[in-house]
Amino acid sequence: MSELTTTHTIDTATGKEAPAELSTERVKAIFSSIARKYELFNAVSSFGAYRRWLDGMMLQAPILPHHDVLDIAGGTGDVSRWVAKAKRPAHIQCTDLVPEMLEVARAHKARGDFGNVPIDFDVVDAQNIPYADESYDIITMAYGIRNMPDRPRALAEMYRVLKPGGALVCLEFSTPPNPAWRMLYRFYLKHLIPFWGGLITGDKAGFVYLAESIRAFPDQRGLADMMEEAGFHDITWKNYTGGIAAVHVAEK
Ligand SMILES: C[S@@+](CC[C@H](N)C(=O)[O-])C[C@H]1O[C@@H](n2cnc3c(N)ncnc32)[C@H](O)[C@@H]1O
C-alpha cells in the first residue's frame, strides 16, 4: 500500500467530504448489530429480488473452475455461496470489515452451504487489503463499495491484488433510468426501507443510513468512471429490476 496515497474521504451517507472514521465507525456499528438478521432483511425488503440479482451476477462473472476468487465485503457469505454453487472455483477467500458478519458466513460453512469448495474467511478492510499484488483471478463485491469512505483507494487496492486478465464483478444499488420508476423507488427507499429494517432488526437508524447512502451513490456511469480511474478497462454493466441494482464487470 505504501505507494498509494490517501485520497479525500467522504461521508457515505451524503457523498460530502468527511473524515473516514465517521463512515467506518457507523458501518461497523450497523453491521455488527444486525449481522444475525441481515439475510432475513435482504429477503423481505427486496421481495426476494436479491436472489435474481445474484443469479445475474453469476451469469456475468467470468469465473472458471481453476480460479481463486476474492469476495470483498462478503458479509454473511451470500455472494460466496452463489459463487460456490454456480461456479465451483478452486478456492474462495471471503472477507469483510466486520467480524460479526463473517461469523454468520462461518456458520454457513459449518452447515455445508458452500458444498465442497474450499473457503477461508478473513477480516479485511477493502481500503487496505493485506494480500500480495496479482494474487486473485476474480474479485466479487456486492453492496460493498457504497459503504466505503475512500472508494478510489478501495478500487485501487482491488486492482492491485487482481491478476492481469482478471476482473472485478460488482453488484450495487444504482439509479433507475426511467424517471417514474426512479421516483417510486426513492419513495420506497425513504419510507419503507427504514420501516422494514426497524421491524426486522430493531435498528431503524441503520436503514435510514442505507436509504441515504443509496441516494448519494453515483449512478451506473459514475461507478464505471471510478473503476476506470482506478485502472480498470472494458467496463460493462447490466441493470436489474429497471436499474434498482446493476452489476458492473471491470477488467484488469
Ligand atoms: C450490505 S452488506 C453486503 C454483504 C454481502 N456482500 C451481501 O451481498 O450480502 C455490506 C458489507 O460491507 C462491509 N463493509 C463495509 N465497509 C467495508 C470495508 N471498508 N471493507 C470491507 N468490508 C466493508 C460491511 O461490513 C457489510 O458486511
mmCIF file of N, CA and C and ligand atoms in Angstrom, residues 23-24 27-28 31-32 38-39 42 50 54 71-79 95-99 101-102 124-127 141-149 154 171 173 210, ligand 1:
data_model
loop_
_atom_site.group_PDB
_atom_site.id
_atom_site.type_symbol
_atom_site.label_atom_id
_atom_site.label_comp_id
_atom_site.label_asym_id
_atom_site.label_seq_id
_atom_site.Cartn_x
_atom_site.Cartn_y
_atom_site.Cartn_z
ATOM 1 N N SER A 23 -17.696 7.346 8.623
ATOM 2 C CA SER A 23 -18.410 6.283 7.911
ATOM 3 C C SER A 23 -17.983 4.902 8.404
ATOM 4 N N THR A 24 -16.699 4.757 8.691
ATOM 5 C CA THR A 24 -16.202 3.441 9.091
ATOM 6 C C THR A 24 -16.819 3.009 10.424
ATOM 7 N N VAL A 27 -20.552 2.168 9.916
ATOM 8 C CA VAL A 27 -20.796 0.904 9.219
ATOM 9 C C VAL A 27 -20.477 -0.295 10.136
ATOM 10 N N LYS A 28 -19.449 -0.132 10.952
ATOM 11 C CA LYS A 28 -19.125 -1.216 11.901
ATOM 12 C C LYS A 28 -20.252 -1.385 12.916
ATOM 13 N N PHE A 31 -23.453 -2.998 11.035
ATOM 14 C CA PHE A 31 -23.392 -4.393 10.606
ATOM 15 C C PHE A 31 -23.059 -5.353 11.747
ATOM 16 N N SER A 32 -22.362 -4.871 12.786
ATOM 17 C CA SER A 32 -22.125 -5.779 13.913
ATOM 18 C C SER A 32 -23.434 -6.028 14.659
ATOM 19 N N TYR A 38 -29.504 -9.945 9.092
ATOM 20 C CA TYR A 38 -29.214 -9.319 7.806
ATOM 21 C C TYR A 38 -29.863 -10.078 6.638
ATOM 22 N N GLU A 39 -29.754 -11.392 6.636
ATOM 23 C CA GLU A 39 -30.250 -12.158 5.480
ATOM 24 C C GLU A 39 -31.770 -12.093 5.380
ATOM 25 N N ASN A 42 -32.721 -8.730 3.945
ATOM 26 C CA ASN A 42 -32.467 -8.730 2.496
ATOM 27 C C ASN A 42 -33.606 -9.381 1.728
ATOM 28 N N TYR A 50 -33.267 -10.040 -4.541
ATOM 29 C CA TYR A 50 -31.813 -10.142 -4.368
ATOM 30 C C TYR A 50 -31.291 -11.461 -4.927
ATOM 31 N N LEU A 54 -28.345 -11.845 -7.718
ATOM 32 C CA LEU A 54 -27.161 -12.703 -7.547
ATOM 33 C C LEU A 54 -27.040 -13.698 -8.705
ATOM 34 N N ASP A 71 -13.769 -12.514 -2.383
ATOM 35 C CA ASP A 71 -15.054 -11.837 -2.151
ATOM 36 C C ASP A 71 -14.816 -10.704 -1.157
ATOM 37 N N ILE A 72 -14.981 -9.490 -1.637
ATOM 38 C CA ILE A 72 -14.765 -8.287 -0.814
ATOM 39 C C ILE A 72 -16.106 -7.851 -0.214
ATOM 40 N N ALA A 73 -16.074 -7.408 1.045
ATOM 41 C CA ALA A 73 -17.306 -7.039 1.757
ATOM 42 C C ALA A 73 -18.286 -8.200 1.684
ATOM 43 N N GLY A 74 -17.771 -9.382 1.903
ATOM 44 C CA GLY A 74 -18.533 -10.625 1.704
ATOM 45 C C GLY A 74 -19.645 -10.825 2.709
ATOM 46 N N GLY A 75 -19.617 -10.109 3.822
ATOM 47 C CA GLY A 75 -20.716 -10.146 4.787
ATOM 48 C C GLY A 75 -20.994 -11.541 5.303
ATOM 49 N N THR A 76 -22.256 -11.950 5.222
ATOM 50 C CA THR A 76 -22.659 -13.257 5.742
ATOM 51 C C THR A 76 -22.431 -14.373 4.705
ATOM 52 N N GLY A 77 -21.808 -14.020 3.593
ATOM 53 C CA GLY A 77 -21.370 -15.043 2.641
ATOM 54 C C GLY A 77 -22.317 -15.334 1.490
ATOM 55 N N ASP A 78 -23.315 -14.466 1.268
ATOM 56 C CA ASP A 78 -24.268 -14.716 0.172
ATOM 57 C C ASP A 78 -23.576 -14.881 -1.178
ATOM 58 N N VAL A 79 -22.735 -13.907 -1.533
ATOM 59 C CA VAL A 79 -22.092 -13.960 -2.858
ATOM 60 C C VAL A 79 -21.197 -15.208 -2.940
ATOM 61 N N THR A 95 -14.062 -12.171 2.592
ATOM 62 C CA THR A 95 -13.530 -11.173 3.534
ATOM 63 C C THR A 95 -14.582 -10.120 3.853
ATOM 64 N N ASP A 96 -14.433 -9.511 5.007
ATOM 65 C CA ASP A 96 -15.319 -8.399 5.386
ATOM 66 C C ASP A 96 -14.664 -7.608 6.505
ATOM 67 N N LEU A 97 -15.098 -6.361 6.633
ATOM 68 C CA LEU A 97 -14.589 -5.483 7.694
ATOM 69 C C LEU A 97 -15.109 -5.886 9.072
ATOM 70 N N VAL A 98 -16.301 -6.489 9.103
ATOM 71 C CA VAL A 98 -16.995 -6.698 10.384
ATOM 72 C C VAL A 98 -16.996 -8.186 10.763
ATOM 73 N N PRO A 99 -16.310 -8.546 11.844
ATOM 74 C CA PRO A 99 -16.192 -9.960 12.225
ATOM 75 C C PRO A 99 -17.542 -10.637 12.464
ATOM 76 N N MET A 101 -20.332 -10.260 10.896
ATOM 77 C CA MET A 101 -20.915 -10.700 9.617
ATOM 78 C C MET A 101 -20.242 -12.001 9.177
ATOM 79 N N LEU A 102 -18.927 -12.055 9.319
ATOM 80 C CA LEU A 102 -18.199 -13.266 8.906
ATOM 81 C C LEU A 102 -18.541 -14.466 9.798
ATOM 82 N N VAL A 124 -11.037 -8.062 6.657
ATOM 83 C CA VAL A 124 -10.227 -7.228 5.759
ATOM 84 C C VAL A 124 -10.960 -5.913 5.477
ATOM 85 N N ASP A 125 -10.257 -4.813 5.628
ATOM 86 C CA ASP A 125 -10.756 -3.523 5.162
ATOM 87 C C ASP A 125 -10.350 -3.397 3.694
ATOM 88 N N ALA A 126 -11.343 -3.252 2.814
ATOM 89 C CA ALA A 126 -11.058 -3.226 1.375
ATOM 90 C C ALA A 126 -10.170 -2.053 0.975
ATOM 91 N N GLN A 127 -10.070 -1.063 1.855
ATOM 92 C CA GLN A 127 -9.239 0.098 1.529
ATOM 93 C C GLN A 127 -7.773 -0.150 1.869
ATOM 94 N N MET A 141 -17.877 -8.437 -5.356
ATOM 95 C CA MET A 141 -18.219 -7.493 -4.284
ATOM 96 C C MET A 141 -19.684 -7.098 -4.472
ATOM 97 N N ALA A 142 -20.495 -7.312 -3.438
ATOM 98 C CA ALA A 142 -21.905 -6.914 -3.525
ATOM 99 C C ALA A 142 -22.222 -5.938 -2.406
ATOM 100 N N TYR A 143 -22.744 -4.781 -2.767
ATOM 101 C CA TYR A 143 -23.175 -3.750 -1.816
ATOM 102 C C TYR A 143 -22.042 -3.353 -0.869
ATOM 103 N N GLY A 144 -20.818 -3.368 -1.388
ATOM 104 C CA GLY A 144 -19.663 -3.054 -0.552
ATOM 105 C C GLY A 144 -19.155 -1.648 -0.776
ATOM 106 N N ILE A 145 -18.848 -1.302 -2.027
ATOM 107 C CA ILE A 145 -18.144 -0.053 -2.344
ATOM 108 C C ILE A 145 -18.909 1.175 -1.827
ATOM 109 N N ARG A 146 -20.244 1.105 -1.847
ATOM 110 C CA ARG A 146 -21.087 2.231 -1.378
ATOM 111 C C ARG A 146 -20.795 2.584 0.081
ATOM 112 N N ASN A 147 -20.384 1.590 0.853
ATOM 113 C CA ASN A 147 -20.149 1.804 2.291
ATOM 114 C C ASN A 147 -18.731 2.266 2.613
ATOM 115 N N MET A 148 -17.913 2.479 1.578
ATOM 116 C CA MET A 148 -16.505 2.786 1.836
ATOM 117 C C MET A 148 -16.212 4.275 1.653
ATOM 118 N N PRO A 149 -15.605 4.916 2.667
ATOM 119 C CA PRO A 149 -15.365 6.363 2.591
ATOM 120 C C PRO A 149 -14.247 6.753 1.627
ATOM 121 N N ALA A 154 -10.062 1.992 -2.308
ATOM 122 C CA ALA A 154 -10.551 0.606 -2.293
ATOM 123 C C ALA A 154 -10.440 -0.010 -3.690
ATOM 124 N N LEU A 171 -21.771 -5.948 -7.739
ATOM 125 C CA LEU A 171 -23.228 -5.739 -7.660
ATOM 126 C C LEU A 171 -23.494 -4.608 -6.670
ATOM 127 N N PHE A 173 -26.489 -1.230 -5.565
ATOM 128 C CA PHE A 173 -27.690 -0.453 -5.843
ATOM 129 C C PHE A 173 -27.317 0.673 -6.798
ATOM 130 N N LEU A 210 -28.985 3.323 5.155
ATOM 131 C CA LEU A 210 -28.963 2.544 3.906
ATOM 132 C C LEU A 210 -29.625 3.345 2.781
HETATM 133 C C1 LIG B 1 -24.846 -4.669 2.660
HETATM 134 S S1 LIG B 1 -23.560 -5.698 3.275
HETATM 135 C C2 LIG B 1 -23.253 -6.785 1.918
HETATM 136 C C3 LIG B 1 -22.755 -8.146 2.327
HETATM 137 C C4 LIG B 1 -22.680 -9.174 1.231
HETATM 138 N N1 LIG B 1 -21.759 -8.807 0.184
HETATM 139 C C5 LIG B 1 -24.039 -9.478 0.641
HETATM 140 O O1 LIG B 1 -24.192 -9.392 -0.569
HETATM 141 O O2 LIG B 1 -24.954 -9.815 1.389
HETATM 142 C C6 LIG B 1 -22.193 -4.608 3.226
HETATM 143 C C7 LIG B 1 -20.956 -5.196 3.829
HETATM 144 O O3 LIG B 1 -19.871 -4.338 3.553
HETATM 145 C C8 LIG B 1 -18.967 -4.448 4.630
HETATM 146 N N2 LIG B 1 -18.022 -3.341 4.571
HETATM 147 C C9 LIG B 1 -18.272 -2.043 4.774
HETATM 148 N N3 LIG B 1 -17.145 -1.322 4.658
HETATM 149 C C10 LIG B 1 -16.151 -2.188 4.359
HETATM 150 C C11 LIG B 1 -14.760 -2.054 4.113
HETATM 151 N N4 LIG B 1 -14.157 -0.873 4.167
HETATM 152 N N5 LIG B 1 -14.048 -3.158 3.818
HETATM 153 C C12 LIG B 1 -14.648 -4.362 3.772
HETATM 154 N N6 LIG B 1 -15.961 -4.555 4.006
HETATM 155 C C13 LIG B 1 -16.712 -3.481 4.294
HETATM 156 C C14 LIG B 1 -19.899 -4.450 5.826
HETATM 157 O O4 LIG B 1 -19.272 -4.916 6.989
HETATM 158 C C15 LIG B 1 -21.020 -5.356 5.347
HETATM 159 O O5 LIG B 1 -20.824 -6.686 5.700
#
